[in-house]
mmCIF file of C-alpha atoms in Angstrom:
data_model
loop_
_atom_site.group_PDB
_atom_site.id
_atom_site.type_symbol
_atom_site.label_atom_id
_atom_site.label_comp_id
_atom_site.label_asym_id
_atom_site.label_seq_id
_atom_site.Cartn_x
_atom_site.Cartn_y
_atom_site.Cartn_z
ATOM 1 C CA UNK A 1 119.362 170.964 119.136
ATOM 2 C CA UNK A 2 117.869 167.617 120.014
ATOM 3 C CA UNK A 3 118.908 164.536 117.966
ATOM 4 C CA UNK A 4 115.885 163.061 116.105
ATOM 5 C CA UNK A 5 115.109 159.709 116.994
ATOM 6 C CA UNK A 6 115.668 156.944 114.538
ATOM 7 C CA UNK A 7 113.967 153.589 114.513
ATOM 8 C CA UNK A 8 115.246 151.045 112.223
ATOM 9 C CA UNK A 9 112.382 149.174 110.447
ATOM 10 C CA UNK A 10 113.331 145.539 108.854
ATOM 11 C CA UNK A 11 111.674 142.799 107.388
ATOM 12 C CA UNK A 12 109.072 142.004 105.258
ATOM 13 C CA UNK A 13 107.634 144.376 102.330
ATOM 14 C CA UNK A 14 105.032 143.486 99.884
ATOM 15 C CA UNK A 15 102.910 145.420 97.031
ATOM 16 C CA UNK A 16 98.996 145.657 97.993
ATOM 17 C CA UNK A 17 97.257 144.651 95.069
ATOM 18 C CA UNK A 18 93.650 145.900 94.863
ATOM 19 C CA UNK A 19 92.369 143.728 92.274
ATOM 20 C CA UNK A 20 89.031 144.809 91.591
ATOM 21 C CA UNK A 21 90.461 148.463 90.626
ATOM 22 C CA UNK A 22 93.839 147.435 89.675
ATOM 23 C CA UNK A 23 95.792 150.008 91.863
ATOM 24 C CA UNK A 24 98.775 148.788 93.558
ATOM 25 C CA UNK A 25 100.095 150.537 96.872
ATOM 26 C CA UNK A 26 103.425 149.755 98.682
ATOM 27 C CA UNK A 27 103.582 148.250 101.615
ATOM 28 C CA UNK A 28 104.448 145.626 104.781
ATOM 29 C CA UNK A 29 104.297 145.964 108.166
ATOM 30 C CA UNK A 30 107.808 147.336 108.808
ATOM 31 C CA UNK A 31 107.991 149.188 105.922
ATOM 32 C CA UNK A 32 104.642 151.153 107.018
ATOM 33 C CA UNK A 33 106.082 151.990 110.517
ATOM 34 C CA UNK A 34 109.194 153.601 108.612
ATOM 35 C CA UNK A 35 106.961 155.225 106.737
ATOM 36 C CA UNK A 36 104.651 156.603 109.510
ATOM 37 C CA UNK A 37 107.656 157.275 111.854
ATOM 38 C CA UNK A 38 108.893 159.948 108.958
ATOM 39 C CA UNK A 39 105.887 161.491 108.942
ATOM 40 C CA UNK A 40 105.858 162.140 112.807
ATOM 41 C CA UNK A 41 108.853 163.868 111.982
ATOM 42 C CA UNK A 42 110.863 161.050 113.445
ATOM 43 C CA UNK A 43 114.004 159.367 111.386
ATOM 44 C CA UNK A 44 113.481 155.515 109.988
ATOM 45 C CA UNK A 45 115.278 153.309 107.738
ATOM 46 C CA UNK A 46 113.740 149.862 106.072
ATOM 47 C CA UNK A 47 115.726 146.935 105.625
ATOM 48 C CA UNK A 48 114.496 144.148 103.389
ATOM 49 C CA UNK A 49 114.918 142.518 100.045
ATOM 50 C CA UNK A 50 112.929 143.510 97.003
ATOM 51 C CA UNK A 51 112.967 141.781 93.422
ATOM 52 C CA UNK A 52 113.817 142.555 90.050
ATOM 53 C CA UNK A 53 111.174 143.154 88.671
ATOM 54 C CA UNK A 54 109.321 146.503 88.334
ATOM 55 C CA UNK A 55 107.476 146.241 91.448
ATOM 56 C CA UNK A 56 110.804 146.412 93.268
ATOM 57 C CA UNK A 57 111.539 149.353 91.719
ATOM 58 C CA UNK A 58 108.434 150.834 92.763
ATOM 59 C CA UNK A 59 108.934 150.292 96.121
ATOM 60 C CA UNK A 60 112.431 151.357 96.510
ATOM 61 C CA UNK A 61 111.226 154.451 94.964
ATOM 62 C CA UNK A 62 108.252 155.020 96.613
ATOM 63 C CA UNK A 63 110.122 154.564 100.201
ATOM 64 C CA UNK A 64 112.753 156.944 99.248
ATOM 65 C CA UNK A 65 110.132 159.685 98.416
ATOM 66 C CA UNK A 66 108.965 159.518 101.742
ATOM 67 C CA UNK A 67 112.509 160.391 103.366
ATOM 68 C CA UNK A 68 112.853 156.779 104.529
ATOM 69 C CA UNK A 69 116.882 155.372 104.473
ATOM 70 C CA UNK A 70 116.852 152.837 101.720
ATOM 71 C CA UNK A 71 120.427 152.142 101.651
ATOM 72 C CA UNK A 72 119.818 149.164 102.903
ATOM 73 C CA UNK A 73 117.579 146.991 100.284
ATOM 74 C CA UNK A 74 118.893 144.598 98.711
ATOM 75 C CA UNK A 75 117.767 143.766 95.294
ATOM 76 C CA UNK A 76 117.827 139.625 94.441
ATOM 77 C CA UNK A 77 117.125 138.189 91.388
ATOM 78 C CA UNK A 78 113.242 137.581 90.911
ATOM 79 C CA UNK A 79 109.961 138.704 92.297
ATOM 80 C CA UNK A 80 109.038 141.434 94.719
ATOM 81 C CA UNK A 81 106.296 139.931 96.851
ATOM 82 C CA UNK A 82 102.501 140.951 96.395
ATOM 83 C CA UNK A 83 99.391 140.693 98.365
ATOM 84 C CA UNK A 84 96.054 140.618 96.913
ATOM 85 C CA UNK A 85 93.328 143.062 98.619
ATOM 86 C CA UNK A 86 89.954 143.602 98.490
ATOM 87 C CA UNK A 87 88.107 146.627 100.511
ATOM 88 C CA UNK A 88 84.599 146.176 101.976
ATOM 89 C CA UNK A 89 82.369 148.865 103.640
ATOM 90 C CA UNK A 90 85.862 150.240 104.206
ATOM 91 C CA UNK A 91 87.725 146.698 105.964
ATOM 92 C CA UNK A 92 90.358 145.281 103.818
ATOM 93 C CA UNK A 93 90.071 141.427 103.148
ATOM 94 C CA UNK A 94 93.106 139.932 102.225
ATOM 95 C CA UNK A 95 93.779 137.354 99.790
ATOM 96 C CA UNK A 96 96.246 135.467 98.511
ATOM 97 C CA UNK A 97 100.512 136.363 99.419
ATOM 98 C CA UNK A 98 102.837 135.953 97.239
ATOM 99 C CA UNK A 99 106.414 135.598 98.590
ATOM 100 C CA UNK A 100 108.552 135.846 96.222
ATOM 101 C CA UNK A 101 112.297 137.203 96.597
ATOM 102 C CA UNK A 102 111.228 137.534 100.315
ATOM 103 C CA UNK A 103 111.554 133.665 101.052
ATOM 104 C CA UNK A 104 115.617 134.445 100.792
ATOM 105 C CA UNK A 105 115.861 137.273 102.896
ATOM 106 C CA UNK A 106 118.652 137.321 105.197
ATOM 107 C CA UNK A 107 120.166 139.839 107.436
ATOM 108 C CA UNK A 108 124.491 140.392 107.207
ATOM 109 C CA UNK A 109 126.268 141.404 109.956
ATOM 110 C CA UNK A 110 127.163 143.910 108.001
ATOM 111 C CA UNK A 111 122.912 144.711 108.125
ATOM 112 C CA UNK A 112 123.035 144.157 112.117
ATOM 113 C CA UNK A 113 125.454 147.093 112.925
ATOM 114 C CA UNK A 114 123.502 148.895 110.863
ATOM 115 C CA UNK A 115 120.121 148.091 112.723
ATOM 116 C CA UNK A 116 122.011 148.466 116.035
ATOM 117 C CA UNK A 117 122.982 152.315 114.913
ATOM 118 C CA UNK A 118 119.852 153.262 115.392
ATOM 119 C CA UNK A 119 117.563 153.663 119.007
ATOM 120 C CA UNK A 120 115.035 151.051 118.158
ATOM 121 C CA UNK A 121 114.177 148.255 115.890
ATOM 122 C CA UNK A 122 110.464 146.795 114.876
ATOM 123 C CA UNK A 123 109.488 144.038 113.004
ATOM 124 C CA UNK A 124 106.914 141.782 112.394
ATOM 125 C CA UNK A 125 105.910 137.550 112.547
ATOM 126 C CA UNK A 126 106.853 137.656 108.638
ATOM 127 C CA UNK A 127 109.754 139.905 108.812
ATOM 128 C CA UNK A 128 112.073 136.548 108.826
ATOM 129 C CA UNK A 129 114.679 137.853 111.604
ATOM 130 C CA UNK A 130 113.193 135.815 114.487
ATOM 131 C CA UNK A 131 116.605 133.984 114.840
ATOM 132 C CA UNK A 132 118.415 137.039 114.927
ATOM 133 C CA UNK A 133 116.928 139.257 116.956
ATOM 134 C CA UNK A 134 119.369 138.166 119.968
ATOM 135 C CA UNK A 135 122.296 139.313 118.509
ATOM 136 C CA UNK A 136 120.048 142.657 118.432
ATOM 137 C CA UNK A 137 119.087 142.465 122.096
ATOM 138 C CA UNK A 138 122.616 141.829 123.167
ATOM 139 C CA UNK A 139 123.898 144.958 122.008
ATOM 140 C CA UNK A 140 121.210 146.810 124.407
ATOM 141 C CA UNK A 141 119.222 148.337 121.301
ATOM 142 C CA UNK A 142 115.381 147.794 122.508
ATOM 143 C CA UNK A 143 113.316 145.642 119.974
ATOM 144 C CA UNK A 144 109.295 146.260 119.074
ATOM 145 C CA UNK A 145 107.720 143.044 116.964
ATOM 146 C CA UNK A 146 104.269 143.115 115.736
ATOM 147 C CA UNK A 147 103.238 139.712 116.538
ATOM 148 C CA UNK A 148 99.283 140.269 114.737
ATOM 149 C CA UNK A 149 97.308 138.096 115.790
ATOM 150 C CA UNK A 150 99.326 135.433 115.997
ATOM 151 C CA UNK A 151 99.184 134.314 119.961
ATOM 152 C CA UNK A 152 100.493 131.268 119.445
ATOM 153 C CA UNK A 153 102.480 130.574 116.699
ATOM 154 C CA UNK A 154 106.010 129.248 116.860
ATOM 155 C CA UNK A 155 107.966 132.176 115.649
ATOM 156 C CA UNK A 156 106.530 134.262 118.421
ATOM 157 C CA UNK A 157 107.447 131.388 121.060
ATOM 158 C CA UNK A 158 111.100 132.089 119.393
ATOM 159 C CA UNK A 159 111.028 135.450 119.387
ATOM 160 C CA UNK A 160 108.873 136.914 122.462
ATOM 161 C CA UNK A 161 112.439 136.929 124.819
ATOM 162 C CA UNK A 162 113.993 139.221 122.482
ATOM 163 C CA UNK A 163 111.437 141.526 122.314
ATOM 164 C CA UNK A 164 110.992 145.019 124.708
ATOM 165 C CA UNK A 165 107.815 146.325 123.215
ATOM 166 C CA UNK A 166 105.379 143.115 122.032
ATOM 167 C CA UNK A 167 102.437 144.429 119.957
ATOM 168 C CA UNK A 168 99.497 141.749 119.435
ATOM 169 C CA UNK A 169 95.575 141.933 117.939
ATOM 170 C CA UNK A 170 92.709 140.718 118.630
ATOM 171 C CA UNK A 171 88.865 142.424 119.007
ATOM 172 C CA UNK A 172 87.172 139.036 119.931
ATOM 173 C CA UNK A 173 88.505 137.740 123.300
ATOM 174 C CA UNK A 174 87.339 139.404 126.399
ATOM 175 C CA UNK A 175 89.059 141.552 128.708
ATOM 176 C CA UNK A 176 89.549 138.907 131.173
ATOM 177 C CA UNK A 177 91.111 136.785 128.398
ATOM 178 C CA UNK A 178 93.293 138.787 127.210
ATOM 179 C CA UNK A 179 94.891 140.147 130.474
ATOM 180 C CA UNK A 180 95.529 136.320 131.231
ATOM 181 C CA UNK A 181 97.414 136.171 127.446
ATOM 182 C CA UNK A 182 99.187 139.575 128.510
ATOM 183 C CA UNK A 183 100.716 138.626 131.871
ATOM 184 C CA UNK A 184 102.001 135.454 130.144
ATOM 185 C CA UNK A 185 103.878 137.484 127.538
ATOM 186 C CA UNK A 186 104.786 139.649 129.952
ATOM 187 C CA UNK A 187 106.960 136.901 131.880
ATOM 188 C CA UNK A 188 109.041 135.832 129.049
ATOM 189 C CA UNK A 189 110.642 139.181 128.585
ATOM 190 C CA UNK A 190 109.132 142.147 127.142
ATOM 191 C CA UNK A 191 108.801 145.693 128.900
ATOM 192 C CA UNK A 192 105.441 145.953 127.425
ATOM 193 C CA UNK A 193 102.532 144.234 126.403
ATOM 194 C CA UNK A 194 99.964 145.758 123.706
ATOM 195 C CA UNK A 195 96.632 144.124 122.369
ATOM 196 C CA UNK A 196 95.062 146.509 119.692
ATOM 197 C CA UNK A 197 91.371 145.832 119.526
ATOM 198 C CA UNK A 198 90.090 147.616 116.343
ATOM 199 C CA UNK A 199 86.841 149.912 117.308
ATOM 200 C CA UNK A 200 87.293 149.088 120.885
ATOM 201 C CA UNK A 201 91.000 150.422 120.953
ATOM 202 C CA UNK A 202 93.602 148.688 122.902
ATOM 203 C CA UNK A 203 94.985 147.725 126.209
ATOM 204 C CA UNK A 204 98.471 147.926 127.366
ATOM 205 C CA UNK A 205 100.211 145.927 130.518
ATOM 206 C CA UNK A 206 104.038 146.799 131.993
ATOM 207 C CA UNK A 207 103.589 144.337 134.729
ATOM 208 C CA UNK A 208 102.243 146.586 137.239
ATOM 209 C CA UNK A 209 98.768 147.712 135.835
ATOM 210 C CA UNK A 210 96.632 147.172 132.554
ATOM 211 C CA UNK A 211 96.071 150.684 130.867
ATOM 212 C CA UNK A 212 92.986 151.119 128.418
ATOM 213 C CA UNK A 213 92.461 153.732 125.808
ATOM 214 C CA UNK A 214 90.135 154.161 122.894
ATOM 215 C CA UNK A 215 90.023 155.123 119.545
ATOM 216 C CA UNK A 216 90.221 158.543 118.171
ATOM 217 C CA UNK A 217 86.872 159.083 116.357
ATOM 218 C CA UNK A 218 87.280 159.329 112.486
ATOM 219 C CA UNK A 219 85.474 158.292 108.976
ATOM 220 C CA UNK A 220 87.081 155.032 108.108
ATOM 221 C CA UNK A 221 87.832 154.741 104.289
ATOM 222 C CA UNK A 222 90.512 151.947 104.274
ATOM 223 C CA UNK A 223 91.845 150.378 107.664
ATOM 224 C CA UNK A 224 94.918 149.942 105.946
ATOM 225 C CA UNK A 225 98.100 150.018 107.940
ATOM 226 C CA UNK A 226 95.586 151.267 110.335
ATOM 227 C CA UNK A 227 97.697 148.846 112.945
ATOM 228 C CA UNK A 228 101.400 149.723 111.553
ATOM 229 C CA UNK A 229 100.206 153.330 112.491
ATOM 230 C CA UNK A 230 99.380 152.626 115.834
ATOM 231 C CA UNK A 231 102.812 151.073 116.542
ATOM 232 C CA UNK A 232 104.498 153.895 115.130
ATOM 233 C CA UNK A 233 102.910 156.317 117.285
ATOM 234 C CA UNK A 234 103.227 153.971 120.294
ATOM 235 C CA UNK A 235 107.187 153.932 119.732
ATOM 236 C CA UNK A 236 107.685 157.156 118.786
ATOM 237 C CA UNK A 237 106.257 158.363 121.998
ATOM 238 C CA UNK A 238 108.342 155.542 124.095
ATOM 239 C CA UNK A 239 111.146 157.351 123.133
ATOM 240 C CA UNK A 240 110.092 160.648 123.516
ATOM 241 C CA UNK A 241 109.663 159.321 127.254
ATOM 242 C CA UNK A 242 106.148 159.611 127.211
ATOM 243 C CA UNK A 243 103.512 157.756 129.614
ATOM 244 C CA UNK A 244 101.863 154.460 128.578
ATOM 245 C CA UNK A 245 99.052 156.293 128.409
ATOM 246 C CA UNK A 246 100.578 158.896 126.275
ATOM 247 C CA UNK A 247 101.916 156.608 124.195
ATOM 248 C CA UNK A 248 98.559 154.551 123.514
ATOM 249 C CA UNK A 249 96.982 158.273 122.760
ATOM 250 C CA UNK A 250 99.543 159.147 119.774
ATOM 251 C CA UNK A 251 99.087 155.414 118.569
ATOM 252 C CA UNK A 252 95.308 155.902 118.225
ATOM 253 C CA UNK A 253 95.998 159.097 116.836
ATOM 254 C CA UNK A 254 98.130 157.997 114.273
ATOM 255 C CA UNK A 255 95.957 155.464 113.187
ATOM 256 C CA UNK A 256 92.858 157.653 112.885
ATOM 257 C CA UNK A 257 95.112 159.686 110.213
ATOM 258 C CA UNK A 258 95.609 156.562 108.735
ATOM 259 C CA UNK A 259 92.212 154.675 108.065
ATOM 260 C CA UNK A 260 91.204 158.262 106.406
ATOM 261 C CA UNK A 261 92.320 157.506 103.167
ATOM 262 C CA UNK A 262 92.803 154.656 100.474
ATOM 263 C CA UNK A 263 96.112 152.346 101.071
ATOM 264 C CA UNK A 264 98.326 152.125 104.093
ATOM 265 C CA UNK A 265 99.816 155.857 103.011
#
């Protein structure tokens, strides 16, 4: 029987607030990919720091339901962060963040051999393990990072040499523009470069050739995690030893489940 692949997510989690009904969804970039990686029948874990309060709790609980290893979040004394959401025609807008217990997260050694059990790691430009992420890459486990849209910011400066799989967005800059931003990413370290464009879908870049694909037609009711979806397709099918191609296909995919329903899952 074939093992089951297990990525390790880590980093930042936060409660979606949607304040003009009042419903609250869990959520954060890693914590989505776990998520979506369990549903592709794939094996995750989330790493992080939730508060004290009952938001933590329904997090740690909500994770868990889904089959995602939660044996390693810690719970610190205070508030679970929150971000405030609004939806319209179906786009999310989002408001104001709220750190909370988050601004203290720190990864253990004890937390890195756990991360480095596993056959990949993602995280994300708030996931606040930028300045650990070499004692990752030195133990030869491969390392995804959702950088958003965040081209130039200094923590992905620090973190792009560390990184395998580099995942970016951005649906205004041209093609031309964006190849020139990919092949300059690509030279600092990563195996592969990905720009996800939104309704226009996204392009990929290994250093040899840029590879386009589109979206996967679907009604959008929340776009949601619609981005944390595509990543966890992506990855999923990198290990599965799929084609760039193949891969960019099951992201779309995954994200066309996603966007079908209200919050990121």
């Amino acid at each position: 029987m074939e093992e089951m692949i297990k990525i390790a997510a880590v980093g930042d989690n936060c409660i979606d607030v949607y304040d003009r009904t009042g419903e609250t969804f869990p959520g954060g970039n890693p914590v989505n990919v776990a998520v979506y990686i369990k549903r592709m029948n794939g094996n995750s874990s989330y790493t992080g720091v939730v508060g004290t309060d009952d938001y933590g709790k329904f997090m740690i609980e909500a994770i868990s339901a889904k089959g995602v290893d939660t044996s390693h979040i810690k719970v610190l004394d205070g508030k679970t962060a929150v971000t405030h959401v609004e939806i319209e025609n179906g786009d999310r807008i989002l408001g104001d963040y709220e750190e909370g217990v988050m601004a203290d997260f720190k990864l253990t050694e004890e937390d890195i051999d756990f991360l480095c059990s596993h056959d990949l790691v993602v995280t994300g430009i708030w996931g606040m393990i930028e300045s650990e992420l070499h004692k990752i890459k030195e133990r030869g486990v491969p390392v995804a990072f959702d950088f958003a849209d965040r081209f130039d910011h200094e923590i992905t400066h620090k973190a792009i040499p560390y990184v395998d799989y580099a995942f970016f967005s951005n649906d205004s800059k041209s093609d031309e523009e964006l190849h020139e931003f990919m092949k300059s990413i690509k030279e600092k370290g990563p195996r592969v470069v990905v720009v996800t464009r939104g309704e226009k879908g996204s392009i990929a870049y290994d250093g040899n050739e840029f590879t386009k694909f589109g979206i996967k037609e679907c009604e959008v009711i929340d776009s949601m995690g619609a981005g944390d979806s595509y990543i966890a397709g992506f990855l999923m099918a990198i290990l599965e030893g799929k084609s760039i191609l193949e891969c960019m296909e099951k992201g779309a995919l995954s994200s066309s489940i996603t966007i079908g329903y209200y919050g990121a899952w």
